[in-house]
């Protein structure tokens, strides 16, 4: 039997995933949790072969979540689900210990196949993830906004950013406001992290 732990925040989706996997003769869902951050004790107690984790809604960076799972259950294969991918994200997740990456829109058959593949030591990157990673969606930031954010990520004050880019103080402030709005970030550092994660800067 392939022993699986499912980590998914949304109750309905978590239940659906568990039912779909449990319906397969050779797969047993031994535990489920609402947050990947709650996994450590569950992994040590159940010693699964595969950990299926949804990274789409985690507060912590995805790479940290995968690394923590790999550390807590080194013999388990991590199969990560997500909605947005970039070359940087894919590379970082694989380096952190993920054995497979699969999109949230993948059919159940693909998910089951991925669980079987990683359980036997294989690696899986589904076609949608691969295409998205190789050809990421265009950045929502203009060239100037990306340039301002790149300099702002160094932690410089507005006046220094303006001086370096030969822009007015108010122009820099307006560009950063637009960046925050487009990324949904709370501050410059978070905006820069998101932009780098998606390959925008």
Short mmCIF file of C-alpha atoms in Angstrom, two decimals:
data_model
loop_
_atom_site.label_atom_id
_atom_site.label_comp_id
_atom_site.label_asym_id
_atom_site.label_seq_id
_atom_site.Cartn_x
_atom_site.Cartn_y
_atom_site.Cartn_z
CA UNK A 1 0.00 0.00 0.00
CA UNK A 2 1.06 3.57 -0.70
CA UNK A 3 0.53 5.55 2.49
CA UNK A 4 -0.47 9.17 1.81
CA UNK A 5 -0.90 12.25 3.98
CA UNK A 6 -2.97 15.08 2.48
CA UNK A 7 -2.40 18.72 3.48
CA UNK A 8 -5.11 21.01 2.09
CA UNK A 9 -6.62 24.10 3.70
CA UNK A 10 -10.06 23.93 2.04
CA UNK A 11 -12.21 21.29 3.73
CA UNK A 12 -14.28 20.35 0.67
CA UNK A 13 -11.25 20.00 -1.58
CA UNK A 14 -9.36 18.08 1.10
CA UNK A 15 -12.26 15.64 1.43
CA UNK A 16 -12.49 15.23 -2.34
CA UNK A 17 -8.77 14.51 -2.61
CA UNK A 18 -8.94 11.94 0.17
CA UNK A 19 -11.93 10.18 -1.40
CA UNK A 20 -10.32 10.12 -4.85
CA UNK A 21 -7.07 8.67 -3.56
CA UNK A 22 -8.68 6.21 -1.14
CA UNK A 23 -10.79 4.77 -3.96
CA UNK A 24 -7.61 3.33 -5.47
CA UNK A 25 -6.88 -0.20 -4.23
CA UNK A 26 -3.19 0.35 -3.56
CA UNK A 27 -3.45 3.83 -1.97
CA UNK A 28 -4.37 4.55 1.66
CA UNK A 29 -4.84 8.07 3.04
CA UNK A 30 -3.48 7.68 6.56
CA UNK A 31 -4.00 11.29 7.70
CA UNK A 32 -5.15 14.70 6.57
CA UNK A 33 -4.41 18.20 7.87
CA UNK A 34 -5.72 21.66 7.09
CA UNK A 35 -2.32 23.37 7.07
CA UNK A 36 1.10 22.22 5.94
CA UNK A 37 2.51 23.97 9.02
CA UNK A 38 0.73 21.37 11.18
CA UNK A 39 2.38 18.43 9.44
CA UNK A 40 5.45 17.65 11.55
CA UNK A 41 3.77 15.54 14.26
CA UNK A 42 1.49 13.82 11.75
CA UNK A 43 4.44 12.84 9.56
CA UNK A 44 6.43 11.41 12.44
CA UNK A 45 3.42 9.46 13.68
CA UNK A 46 2.23 8.00 10.37
CA UNK A 47 5.46 7.78 8.33
CA UNK A 48 3.77 8.18 4.92
CA UNK A 49 5.23 7.26 1.55
CA UNK A 50 3.81 10.40 -0.08
CA UNK A 51 2.84 13.83 1.25
CA UNK A 52 0.38 15.64 -1.01
CA UNK A 53 0.47 19.33 -0.12
CA UNK A 54 -1.37 22.32 -1.55
CA UNK A 55 1.03 25.25 -1.61
CA UNK A 56 -1.45 27.70 -3.12
CA UNK A 57 -2.80 29.14 0.12
CA UNK A 58 0.15 28.83 2.49
CA UNK A 59 1.25 31.95 4.37
CA UNK A 60 4.80 30.66 4.65
CA UNK A 61 6.90 30.61 1.47
CA UNK A 62 6.35 27.38 -0.48
CA UNK A 63 10.03 26.46 -0.44
CA UNK A 64 10.12 26.59 3.37
CA UNK A 65 7.05 24.35 3.60
CA UNK A 66 8.59 21.74 1.29
CA UNK A 67 11.94 21.88 3.09
CA UNK A 68 10.24 21.37 6.47
CA UNK A 69 8.31 18.36 5.17
CA UNK A 70 11.48 16.87 3.68
CA UNK A 71 13.23 17.38 7.01
CA UNK A 72 10.43 15.88 9.11
CA UNK A 73 9.87 12.89 6.79
CA UNK A 74 13.03 12.28 4.75
CA UNK A 75 11.74 8.95 3.43
CA UNK A 76 8.48 10.45 2.11
CA UNK A 77 8.06 11.87 -1.38
CA UNK A 78 6.61 15.40 -1.49
CA UNK A 79 4.02 15.98 -4.23
CA UNK A 80 3.22 19.70 -4.36
CA UNK A 81 0.06 21.19 -5.86
CA UNK A 82 -0.18 24.82 -6.90
CA UNK A 83 -1.87 27.38 -9.10
CA UNK A 84 0.95 29.72 -10.14
CA UNK A 85 4.38 28.64 -11.30
CA UNK A 86 7.53 30.26 -12.61
CA UNK A 87 10.96 28.91 -13.52
CA UNK A 88 12.29 30.19 -10.19
CA UNK A 89 9.51 28.59 -8.14
CA UNK A 90 9.82 25.24 -9.91
CA UNK A 91 13.61 25.17 -9.49
CA UNK A 92 13.46 26.20 -5.84
CA UNK A 93 10.80 23.63 -4.95
CA UNK A 94 12.72 20.79 -6.58
CA UNK A 95 15.91 21.92 -4.83
CA UNK A 96 14.03 22.03 -1.50
CA UNK A 97 13.03 18.38 -1.86
CA UNK A 98 9.82 18.20 -3.88
CA UNK A 99 9.55 15.01 -5.94
CA UNK A 100 6.59 16.15 -8.00
CA UNK A 101 4.69 19.28 -9.02
CA UNK A 102 1.13 19.21 -10.24
CA UNK A 103 -1.36 21.91 -11.12
CA UNK A 104 -4.61 22.32 -9.22
CA UNK A 105 -6.54 21.82 -12.46
CA UNK A 106 -4.98 18.44 -13.22
CA UNK A 107 -7.46 15.55 -13.70
CA UNK A 108 -7.80 12.98 -10.93
CA UNK A 109 -6.15 10.35 -13.10
CA UNK A 110 -3.04 12.50 -13.39
CA UNK A 111 -2.95 13.07 -9.64
CA UNK A 112 -3.26 9.34 -8.91
CA UNK A 113 -0.56 8.60 -11.48
CA UNK A 114 1.72 11.21 -9.91
CA UNK A 115 1.23 9.72 -6.44
CA UNK A 116 2.18 6.28 -7.75
CA UNK A 117 5.20 7.63 -9.62
CA UNK A 118 6.73 9.58 -6.73
CA UNK A 119 6.01 6.72 -4.32
CA UNK A 120 8.32 4.50 -6.38
CA UNK A 121 11.12 7.05 -6.45
CA UNK A 122 10.19 8.81 -9.68
CA UNK A 123 9.79 12.52 -10.31
CA UNK A 124 6.74 14.19 -11.84
CA UNK A 125 6.17 17.62 -13.32
CA UNK A 126 2.83 17.70 -15.08
CA UNK A 127 2.60 19.21 -18.55
CA UNK A 128 0.68 22.32 -17.48
CA UNK A 129 3.24 23.15 -14.81
CA UNK A 130 6.12 22.60 -17.23
CA UNK A 131 4.61 24.84 -19.90
CA UNK A 132 3.79 27.58 -17.39
CA UNK A 133 7.26 27.40 -15.88
CA UNK A 134 8.94 27.63 -19.27
CA UNK A 135 6.60 30.33 -20.53
CA UNK A 136 5.42 32.25 -17.45
CA UNK A 137 2.59 34.77 -17.81
CA UNK A 138 3.64 38.32 -18.51
CA UNK A 139 4.45 40.58 -15.60
CA UNK A 140 1.72 42.99 -14.46
CA UNK A 141 4.46 45.53 -13.75
CA UNK A 142 5.57 48.11 -16.28
CA UNK A 143 9.28 48.32 -17.11
CA UNK A 144 9.67 51.41 -14.92
CA UNK A 145 7.73 49.87 -12.00
CA UNK A 146 9.97 46.79 -12.12
CA UNK A 147 13.05 49.01 -12.18
CA UNK A 148 11.85 51.02 -9.17
CA UNK A 149 10.99 47.84 -7.26
CA UNK A 150 14.38 46.31 -8.03
CA UNK A 151 16.14 49.30 -6.47
CA UNK A 152 13.62 49.55 -3.61
CA UNK A 153 14.36 45.92 -2.71
CA UNK A 154 17.80 47.10 -1.58
CA UNK A 155 16.07 48.85 1.33
CA UNK A 156 16.88 52.36 0.17
CA UNK A 157 14.72 55.35 1.22
CA UNK A 158 12.49 56.99 -1.39
CA UNK A 159 14.81 59.95 -1.88
CA UNK A 160 17.77 57.67 -2.63
CA UNK A 161 15.71 55.60 -5.07
CA UNK A 162 14.63 58.80 -6.81
CA UNK A 163 18.21 60.05 -6.97
CA UNK A 164 19.56 56.78 -8.37
CA UNK A 165 16.88 56.52 -11.07
CA UNK A 166 16.80 60.25 -11.85
CA UNK A 167 13.11 60.44 -10.94
CA UNK A 168 11.05 62.81 -8.84
CA UNK A 169 10.31 61.70 -5.26
CA UNK A 170 6.56 61.72 -5.97
CA UNK A 171 7.04 59.63 -9.13
CA UNK A 172 8.85 56.92 -7.17
CA UNK A 173 6.10 56.95 -4.54
CA UNK A 174 3.44 56.59 -7.27
CA UNK A 175 5.30 53.70 -8.92
CA UNK A 176 5.62 51.87 -5.61
CA UNK A 177 1.92 52.41 -4.86
CA UNK A 178 1.10 50.86 -8.23
CA UNK A 179 3.41 47.93 -7.47
CA UNK A 180 1.70 47.29 -4.12
CA UNK A 181 -1.71 47.40 -5.75
CA UNK A 182 -0.75 45.01 -8.56
CA UNK A 183 1.05 42.50 -6.34
CA UNK A 184 -1.28 42.75 -3.35
CA UNK A 185 1.81 43.08 -1.14
CA UNK A 186 1.82 44.86 2.21
CA UNK A 187 5.26 46.39 1.82
CA UNK A 188 8.17 46.76 -0.58
CA UNK A 189 10.05 43.69 0.60
CA UNK A 190 7.01 41.45 0.19
CA UNK A 191 6.37 42.94 -3.27
CA UNK A 192 9.99 42.27 -4.26
CA UNK A 193 9.77 38.69 -2.96
CA UNK A 194 6.63 38.05 -5.00
CA UNK A 195 8.10 39.66 -8.10
CA UNK A 196 11.26 37.56 -7.89
CA UNK A 197 9.22 34.42 -7.20
CA UNK A 198 7.25 34.94 -10.41
CA UNK A 199 10.21 36.05 -12.48
CA UNK A 200 8.99 39.67 -12.88
CA UNK A 201 12.25 41.27 -11.74
#
